[in-house]
PDB file of C-alpha atoms in Angstrom:
ATOM      1  CA  SER A   1      -5.318 -12.078   6.267  1.00 45.00           C
ATOM      2  CA  GLN A   2      -2.090 -10.134   6.481  1.00 49.00           C
ATOM      3  CA  GLN A   3       0.856 -11.689   4.713  1.00 64.00           C
ATOM      4  CA  GLY A   4       3.512  -9.443   6.228  1.00 72.00           C
ATOM      5  CA  GLU A   5       3.767  -8.439   9.852  1.00 83.00           C
ATOM      6  CA  GLU A   6       6.091  -5.667  10.968  1.00 85.00           C
ATOM      7  CA  ASP A   7       7.875  -5.522  14.269  1.00 86.00           C
ATOM      8  CA  PRO A   8       7.963  -3.416  16.350  1.00 92.00           C
ATOM      9  CA  GLN A   9       4.622  -1.663  16.024  1.00 92.00           C
ATOM     10  CA  ALA A  10       6.231   1.581  17.167  1.00 94.00           C
ATOM     11  CA  LEU A  11       9.792   2.792  17.472  1.00 96.00           C
ATOM     12  CA  SER A  12      11.097   6.058  18.915  1.00 97.00           C
ATOM     13  CA  ILE A  13      14.723   7.114  18.469  1.00 97.00           C
ATOM     14  CA  GLN A  14      16.916  10.207  18.485  1.00 97.00           C
ATOM     15  CA  GLU A  15      18.157  11.933  15.357  1.00 97.00           C
ATOM     16  CA  GLY A  16      21.383  10.383  14.152  1.00 97.00           C
ATOM     17  CA  GLU A  17      20.593   6.916  15.487  1.00 97.00           C
ATOM     18  CA  ASN A  18      19.868   3.927  13.305  1.00 98.00           C
ATOM     19  CA  ALA A  19      16.366   2.470  13.050  1.00 97.00           C
ATOM     20  CA  THR A  20      15.686  -1.186  12.345  1.00 97.00           C
ATOM     21  CA  MET A  21      12.285  -2.597  11.460  1.00 96.00           C
ATOM     22  CA  ASN A  22      11.477  -6.210  10.809  1.00 96.00           C
ATOM     23  CA  CYS A  23       8.924  -7.969   8.659  1.00 95.00           C
ATOM     24  CA  SER A  24       7.836 -11.584   8.771  1.00 95.00           C
ATOM     25  CA  TYR A  25       5.678 -13.269   6.163  1.00 93.00           C
ATOM     26  CA  LYS A  26       4.032 -16.629   5.655  1.00 91.00           C
ATOM     27  CA  THR A  27       4.103 -17.832   2.058  1.00 88.00           C
ATOM     28  CA  SER A  28       6.642 -17.895  -0.752  1.00 89.00           C
ATOM     29  CA  ILE A  29       7.319 -14.640  -2.555  1.00 89.00           C
ATOM     30  CA  ASN A  30       8.824 -13.302  -5.752  1.00 89.00           C
ATOM     31  CA  ASN A  31       9.808 -10.049  -4.120  1.00 91.00           C
ATOM     32  CA  LEU A  32       9.307  -8.006  -0.968  1.00 93.00           C
ATOM     33  CA  GLN A  33       8.857  -4.271  -0.899  1.00 94.00           C
ATOM     34  CA  TRP A  34       9.052  -1.539   1.708  1.00 96.00           C
ATOM     35  CA  TYR A  35       6.897   1.589   1.669  1.00 97.00           C
ATOM     36  CA  ARG A  36       6.778   4.768   3.752  1.00 97.00           C
ATOM     37  CA  GLN A  37       3.680   6.721   4.682  1.00 97.00           C
ATOM     38  CA  ASN A  38       3.815  10.185   6.112  1.00 96.00           C
ATOM     39  CA  SER A  39       0.853  11.193   8.217  1.00 92.00           C
ATOM     40  CA  GLY A  40      -2.207  11.863   6.069  1.00 88.00           C
ATOM     41  CA  ARG A  41      -0.496  10.949   2.811  1.00 93.00           C
ATOM     42  CA  GLY A  42      -0.384   8.030   0.418  1.00 93.00           C
ATOM     43  CA  LEU A  43       2.274   5.338   0.583  1.00 96.00           C
ATOM     44  CA  VAL A  44       5.584   5.900  -1.171  1.00 96.00           C
ATOM     45  CA  HIS A  45       7.679   3.039  -2.513  1.00 95.00           C
ATOM     46  CA  LEU A  46      11.144   2.837  -0.946  1.00 96.00           C
ATOM     47  CA  ILE A  47      12.845  -0.312  -2.092  1.00 95.00           C
ATOM     48  CA  LEU A  48      12.195  -3.734  -3.623  1.00 94.00           C
ATOM     49  CA  ILE A  49      14.237  -6.842  -2.957  1.00 95.00           C
ATOM     50  CA  ARG A  50      13.824  -9.960  -5.062  1.00 92.00           C
ATOM     51  CA  SER A  51      13.621 -13.427  -3.567  1.00 93.00           C
ATOM     52  CA  ASN A  52      17.055 -14.344  -4.940  1.00 94.00           C
ATOM     53  CA  GLU A  53      18.706 -11.319  -3.310  1.00 96.00           C
ATOM     54  CA  ARG A  54      19.932 -11.224   0.284  1.00 97.00           C
ATOM     55  CA  GLU A  55      20.725  -7.551   0.721  1.00 98.00           C
ATOM     56  CA  LYS A  56      20.036  -4.307  -1.069  1.00 97.00           C
ATOM     57  CA  HIS A  57      21.027  -0.700  -0.450  1.00 97.00           C
ATOM     58  CA  SER A  58      19.488   2.593  -1.467  1.00 96.00           C
ATOM     59  CA  GLY A  59      20.989   5.716   0.040  1.00 97.00           C
ATOM     60  CA  ARG A  60      20.564   5.442   3.826  1.00 97.00           C
ATOM     61  CA  LEU A  61      18.338   2.373   3.467  1.00 98.00           C
ATOM     62  CA  ARG A  62      19.536  -1.190   3.789  1.00 98.00           C
ATOM     63  CA  VAL A  63      17.166  -4.100   3.300  1.00 98.00           C
ATOM     64  CA  THR A  64      17.918  -7.728   4.001  1.00 98.00           C
ATOM     65  CA  LEU A  65      15.883 -10.769   3.081  1.00 97.00           C
ATOM     66  CA  ASP A  66      16.087 -14.264   4.553  1.00 97.00           C
ATOM     67  CA  THR A  67      13.722 -16.498   2.607  1.00 95.00           C
ATOM     68  CA  SER A  68      14.514 -19.503   4.803  1.00 95.00           C
ATOM     69  CA  LYS A  69      13.159 -17.610   7.800  1.00 95.00           C
ATOM     70  CA  LYS A  70      10.576 -15.736   5.768  1.00 95.00           C
ATOM     71  CA  SER A  71      11.745 -12.440   7.177  1.00 96.00           C
ATOM     72  CA  SER A  72      13.127  -9.090   6.096  1.00 97.00           C
ATOM     73  CA  SER A  73      14.584  -6.094   7.841  1.00 97.00           C
ATOM     74  CA  LEU A  74      14.762  -2.431   6.936  1.00 98.00           C
ATOM     75  CA  LEU A  75      17.621  -0.399   8.386  1.00 98.00           C
ATOM     76  CA  ILE A  76      17.607   3.380   8.182  1.00 98.00           C
ATOM     77  CA  THR A  77      21.005   4.784   9.071  1.00 98.00           C
ATOM     78  CA  ALA A  78      21.706   8.223  10.548  1.00 98.00           C
ATOM     79  CA  SER A  79      18.002   8.933  10.940  1.00 98.00           C
ATOM     80  CA  ARG A  80      16.545  12.419  10.551  1.00 97.00           C
ATOM     81  CA  ALA A  81      13.385  13.998  11.896  1.00 97.00           C
ATOM     82  CA  ALA A  82      12.017  13.854   8.336  1.00 97.00           C
ATOM     83  CA  ASP A  83      12.167  10.046   8.514  1.00 98.00           C
ATOM     84  CA  THR A  84       9.276  10.138  10.986  1.00 98.00           C
ATOM     85  CA  ALA A  85       6.581   8.066   9.273  1.00 97.00           C
ATOM     86  CA  SER A  86       4.950   4.657   9.174  1.00 96.00           C
ATOM     87  CA  TYR A  87       6.837   1.947   7.333  1.00 97.00           C
ATOM     88  CA  PHE A  88       5.140  -1.015   5.692  1.00 96.00           C
ATOM     89  CA  CYS A  89       6.424  -4.183   4.159  1.00 95.00           C
ATOM     90  CA  ALA A  90       4.503  -5.703   1.279  1.00 94.00           C
ATOM     91  CA  THR A  91       4.727  -9.166  -0.207  1.00 92.00           C
ATOM     92  CA  ASP A  92       3.399 -10.498  -3.476  1.00 87.00           C
ATOM     93  CA  GLY A  93       2.626 -14.087  -2.530  1.00 78.00           C
ATOM     94  CA  GLY A  94       4.077 -15.130  -5.881  1.00 72.00           C
ATOM     95  CA  SER A  95       1.716 -12.997  -7.987  1.00 75.00           C
ATOM     96  CA  ASN A  96       4.069 -10.113  -8.909  1.00 63.00           C
ATOM     97  CA  TYR A  97       1.207  -7.665  -9.357  1.00 81.00           C
ATOM     98  CA  LYS A  98      -0.880  -8.081  -6.192  1.00 86.00           C
ATOM     99  CA  LEU A  99       0.553  -7.025  -2.847  1.00 90.00           C
ATOM    100  CA  THR A 100      -0.386  -7.760   0.737  1.00 91.00           C
ATOM    101  CA  PHE A 101       0.682  -5.139   3.257  1.00 92.00           C
ATOM    102  CA  GLY A 102       1.549  -5.498   6.901  1.00 91.00           C
ATOM    103  CA  LYS A 103       0.140  -3.246   9.597  1.00 91.00           C
ATOM    104  CA  GLY A 104       3.259  -1.096   9.681  1.00 93.00           C
ATOM    105  CA  THR A 105       5.836   0.259  12.096  1.00 95.00           C
ATOM    106  CA  LEU A 106       5.409   3.827  13.306  1.00 96.00           C
ATOM    107  CA  LEU A 107       8.856   5.412  13.491  1.00 97.00           C
ATOM    108  CA  THR A 108       9.324   8.636  15.420  1.00 97.00           C
ATOM    109  CA  VAL A 109      12.668  10.395  15.126  1.00 97.00           C
ATOM    110  CA  ASN A 110      13.124  13.010  17.824  1.00 96.00           C
ATOM    111  CA  PRO A 111      15.241  16.098  17.029  1.00 93.00           C
TER     112      PRO A 111
ATOM    113  CA  ASP B   1       1.283  11.249  -5.723  1.00 51.00           C
ATOM    114  CA  ALA B   2       2.298  12.432  -9.155  1.00 58.00           C
ATOM    115  CA  GLY B   3       0.118  11.068 -11.934  1.00 92.00           C
ATOM    116  CA  ILE B   4      -2.650   9.789  -9.671  1.00 96.00           C
ATOM    117  CA  THR B   5      -5.584  11.796  -8.420  1.00 97.00           C
ATOM    118  CA  GLN B   6      -8.503  10.757  -6.277  1.00 98.00           C
ATOM    119  CA  SER B   7     -11.850  12.469  -5.948  1.00 98.00           C
ATOM    120  CA  PRO B   8     -13.388  13.486  -3.730  1.00 98.00           C
ATOM    121  CA  ARG B   9     -10.664  13.867  -1.115  1.00 97.00           C
ATOM    122  CA  HIS B  10     -13.146  14.019   1.740  1.00 98.00           C
ATOM    123  CA  LYS B  11     -16.750  12.908   1.926  1.00 98.00           C
ATOM    124  CA  VAL B  12     -19.349  12.566   4.619  1.00 98.00           C
ATOM    125  CA  THR B  13     -22.409  10.540   3.733  1.00 97.00           C
ATOM    126  CA  GLU B  14     -25.319   8.889   5.450  1.00 97.00           C
ATOM    127  CA  THR B  15     -25.890   5.190   5.969  1.00 98.00           C
ATOM    128  CA  GLY B  16     -27.704   3.610   3.044  1.00 97.00           C
ATOM    129  CA  THR B  17     -26.655   6.108   0.402  1.00 97.00           C
ATOM    130  CA  PRO B  18     -24.595   5.135  -2.648  1.00 96.00           C
ATOM    131  CA  VAL B  19     -21.086   6.542  -2.919  1.00 98.00           C
ATOM    132  CA  THR B  20     -18.647   6.507  -5.813  1.00 98.00           C
ATOM    133  CA  LEU B  21     -14.962   7.274  -5.471  1.00 98.00           C
ATOM    134  CA  ARG B  22     -12.865   8.016  -8.525  1.00 98.00           C
ATOM    135  CA  CYS B  23      -9.250   7.310  -9.254  1.00 98.00           C
ATOM    136  CA  HIS B  24      -7.607   8.885 -12.286  1.00 98.00           C
ATOM    137  CA  GLN B  25      -4.094   8.173 -13.576  1.00 97.00           C
ATOM    138  CA  THR B  26      -2.014   9.770 -16.294  1.00 96.00           C
ATOM    139  CA  GLU B  27       0.724   7.091 -16.299  1.00 92.00           C
ATOM    140  CA  ASN B  28      -1.001   4.605 -18.627  1.00 91.00           C
ATOM    141  CA  HIS B  29      -0.312   1.806 -16.129  1.00 92.00           C
ATOM    142  CA  ARG B  30      -2.149  -1.474 -16.643  1.00 91.00           C
ATOM    143  CA  TYR B  31      -2.900  -2.320 -13.013  1.00 93.00           C
ATOM    144  CA  MET B  32      -5.073  -0.262 -10.694  1.00 95.00           C
ATOM    145  CA  TYR B  33      -6.007  -1.018  -7.109  1.00 96.00           C
ATOM    146  CA  TRP B  34      -8.358   0.126  -4.381  1.00 97.00           C
ATOM    147  CA  TYR B  35      -7.306  -0.279  -0.752  1.00 97.00           C
ATOM    148  CA  ARG B  36      -8.806   0.747   2.530  1.00 97.00           C
ATOM    149  CA  GLN B  37      -6.742   1.700   5.545  1.00 97.00           C
ATOM    150  CA  ASP B  38      -8.052   1.344   9.064  1.00 94.00           C
ATOM    151  CA  PRO B  39      -6.338   1.558  12.453  1.00 88.00           C
ATOM    152  CA  GLY B  40      -5.214  -1.866  13.574  1.00 81.00           C
ATOM    153  CA  HIS B  41      -5.739  -3.412  10.141  1.00 83.00           C
ATOM    154  CA  GLY B  42      -3.187  -1.712   7.977  1.00 85.00           C
ATOM    155  CA  LEU B  43      -3.841  -1.551   4.262  1.00 93.00           C
ATOM    156  CA  ARG B  44      -6.257  -4.082   2.775  1.00 95.00           C
ATOM    157  CA  LEU B  45      -7.016  -4.714  -0.884  1.00 95.00           C
ATOM    158  CA  ILE B  46     -10.658  -4.226  -1.909  1.00 97.00           C
ATOM    159  CA  HIS B  47     -10.603  -4.759  -5.684  1.00 96.00           C
ATOM    160  CA  TYR B  48      -8.081  -4.477  -8.444  1.00 94.00           C
ATOM    161  CA  SER B  49      -8.045  -4.202 -12.220  1.00 94.00           C
ATOM    162  CA  TYR B  50      -5.613  -5.723 -14.692  1.00 91.00           C
ATOM    163  CA  GLY B  51      -7.013  -3.985 -17.753  1.00 91.00           C
ATOM    164  CA  VAL B  52     -10.031  -2.192 -19.157  1.00 93.00           C
ATOM    165  CA  LYS B  53     -13.148  -4.049 -18.038  1.00 92.00           C
ATOM    166  CA  ASP B  54     -10.975  -6.655 -16.250  1.00 93.00           C
ATOM    167  CA  THR B  55     -11.376  -6.612 -12.483  1.00 94.00           C
ATOM    168  CA  ASP B  56     -11.076  -9.024  -9.595  1.00 93.00           C
ATOM    169  CA  LYS B  57     -11.842  -9.143  -5.905  1.00 94.00           C
ATOM    170  CA  GLY B  58      -9.398  -8.509  -3.145  1.00 93.00           C
ATOM    171  CA  GLU B  59      -9.376  -9.393   0.536  1.00 91.00           C
ATOM    172  CA  VAL B  60     -12.321  -7.191   1.631  1.00 95.00           C
ATOM    173  CA  SER B  61     -14.596  -6.856  -1.406  1.00 96.00           C
ATOM    174  CA  ASP B  62     -18.023  -7.371   0.221  1.00 96.00           C
ATOM    175  CA  GLY B  63     -20.173  -4.257  -0.137  1.00 96.00           C
ATOM    176  CA  TYR B  64     -17.997  -2.774  -2.876  1.00 98.00           C
ATOM    177  CA  SER B  65     -18.066  -2.852  -6.667  1.00 97.00           C
ATOM    178  CA  VAL B  66     -15.673  -1.409  -9.226  1.00 98.00           C
ATOM    179  CA  SER B  67     -15.617  -0.454 -12.851  1.00 97.00           C
ATOM    180  CA  ARG B  68     -12.923   0.419 -15.333  1.00 97.00           C
ATOM    181  CA  SER B  69     -14.158   1.587 -18.731  1.00 96.00           C
ATOM    182  CA  LYS B  70     -10.963   3.468 -19.605  1.00 96.00           C
ATOM    183  CA  THR B  71      -7.322   2.824 -18.843  1.00 95.00           C
ATOM    184  CA  GLU B  72      -7.062   6.007 -16.825  1.00 96.00           C
ATOM    185  CA  ASP B  73     -10.128   5.700 -14.593  1.00 97.00           C
ATOM    186  CA  PHE B  74     -11.008   3.195 -11.872  1.00 98.00           C
ATOM    187  CA  LEU B  75     -14.220   3.739  -9.934  1.00 98.00           C
ATOM    188  CA  LEU B  76     -15.078   2.283  -6.537  1.00 98.00           C
ATOM    189  CA  THR B  77     -18.770   2.187  -5.600  1.00 98.00           C
ATOM    190  CA  LEU B  78     -20.345   1.550  -2.244  1.00 97.00           C
ATOM    191  CA  GLU B  79     -23.860   0.569  -3.262  1.00 93.00           C
ATOM    192  CA  SER B  80     -25.347   1.249   0.171  1.00 97.00           C
ATOM    193  CA  ALA B  81     -22.830   2.753   2.549  1.00 97.00           C
ATOM    194  CA  THR B  82     -22.546   1.397   6.092  1.00 97.00           C
ATOM    195  CA  SER B  83     -20.723   2.790   9.116  1.00 97.00           C
ATOM    196  CA  SER B  84     -18.188  -0.050   8.851  1.00 97.00           C
ATOM    197  CA  GLN B  85     -17.083   1.437   5.545  1.00 98.00           C
ATOM    198  CA  THR B  86     -15.859   4.592   7.237  1.00 98.00           C
ATOM    199  CA  SER B  87     -12.213   4.539   6.281  1.00 97.00           C
ATOM    200  CA  VAL B  88      -9.450   6.108   4.260  1.00 98.00           C
ATOM    201  CA  TYR B  89      -9.450   4.769   0.709  1.00 98.00           C
ATOM    202  CA  PHE B  90      -6.317   4.689  -1.404  1.00 98.00           C
ATOM    203  CA  CYS B  91      -5.987   4.073  -5.096  1.00 97.00           C
ATOM    204  CA  ALA B  92      -2.744   2.691  -6.467  1.00 96.00           C
ATOM    205  CA  ILE B  93      -1.346   1.880  -9.895  1.00 95.00           C
ATOM    206  CA  GLY B  94       1.272  -0.560 -11.090  1.00 90.00           C
ATOM    207  CA  ALA B  95       3.099  -1.277 -14.305  1.00 77.00           C
ATOM    208  CA  ALA B  96       2.545  -4.566 -16.138  1.00 67.00           C
ATOM    209  CA  SER B  97       6.107  -5.791 -16.069  1.00 68.00           C
ATOM    210  CA  GLY B  98       9.595  -5.079 -14.870  1.00 62.00           C
ATOM    211  CA  ALA B  99       9.497  -3.391 -11.499  1.00 61.00           C
ATOM    212  CA  TYR B 100       6.439  -4.289  -9.496  1.00 81.00           C
ATOM    213  CA  GLU B 101       6.162  -1.358  -7.174  1.00 89.00           C
ATOM    214  CA  GLN B 102       2.864   0.416  -6.753  1.00 93.00           C
ATOM    215  CA  TYR B 103       2.271   4.150  -6.760  1.00 94.00           C
ATOM    216  CA  PHE B 104      -0.375   5.551  -4.473  1.00 96.00           C
ATOM    217  CA  GLY B 105      -2.819   8.398  -4.724  1.00 97.00           C
ATOM    218  CA  PRO B 106      -3.383  10.903  -1.903  1.00 96.00           C
ATOM    219  CA  GLY B 107      -6.370   9.075  -0.426  1.00 97.00           C
ATOM    220  CA  THR B 108     -10.056   9.779   0.191  1.00 98.00           C
ATOM    221  CA  ARG B 109     -11.329  10.067   3.725  1.00 98.00           C
ATOM    222  CA  LEU B 110     -14.898   8.721   3.830  1.00 98.00           C
ATOM    223  CA  THR B 111     -17.136   9.052   6.848  1.00 98.00           C
ATOM    224  CA  VAL B 112     -20.475   7.226   6.931  1.00 98.00           C
ATOM    225  CA  THR B 113     -22.804   8.570   9.617  1.00 96.00           C
TER     226      THR B 113
END
């Protein structure tokens, strides 16, 4: 069964706008990760946030984590056409080395 | 995809035939994983390895077996392929400690007719 579930399933925005994707999960975690997948390619790690962190930044990415609500959000600011991809959250269920992925959010950034 | 290769990249096979997919890494990472990706299901773990000759089942292991005789190679075998195993298969690697992110290979598209 899927541990993480992303919302929305699909998101279409204009270049320059911000994109927000959400992830909900069911069990306790050590950390939560976000990955990007361009069409026809493998997943690429974006950012990891530990269970004792509430917010983390990396370039144009901002991730928040609310362990009380078992949810996370990924914000991409000033989006570009090159950000068009599927975005997945992944949780470890406490194992550290084994991840469970959600079904992903398909982000389309229109030029 | 640096440091991880998968072979073959594409394969078409018939129902009932055995198929072996290979994952090769040059990063010397301890953990290796096989996932399948299907529309509507996302990415699901098939099997993983935590060392040479040490493997364990994932969420969707039925019909699949794995072997790891060397640190760098992780093989996924479909003993008798079925149409339900048509999918895109991804290999991933992970370090033993510190950061726990996984690094993915380019994928193998398998079609079982």
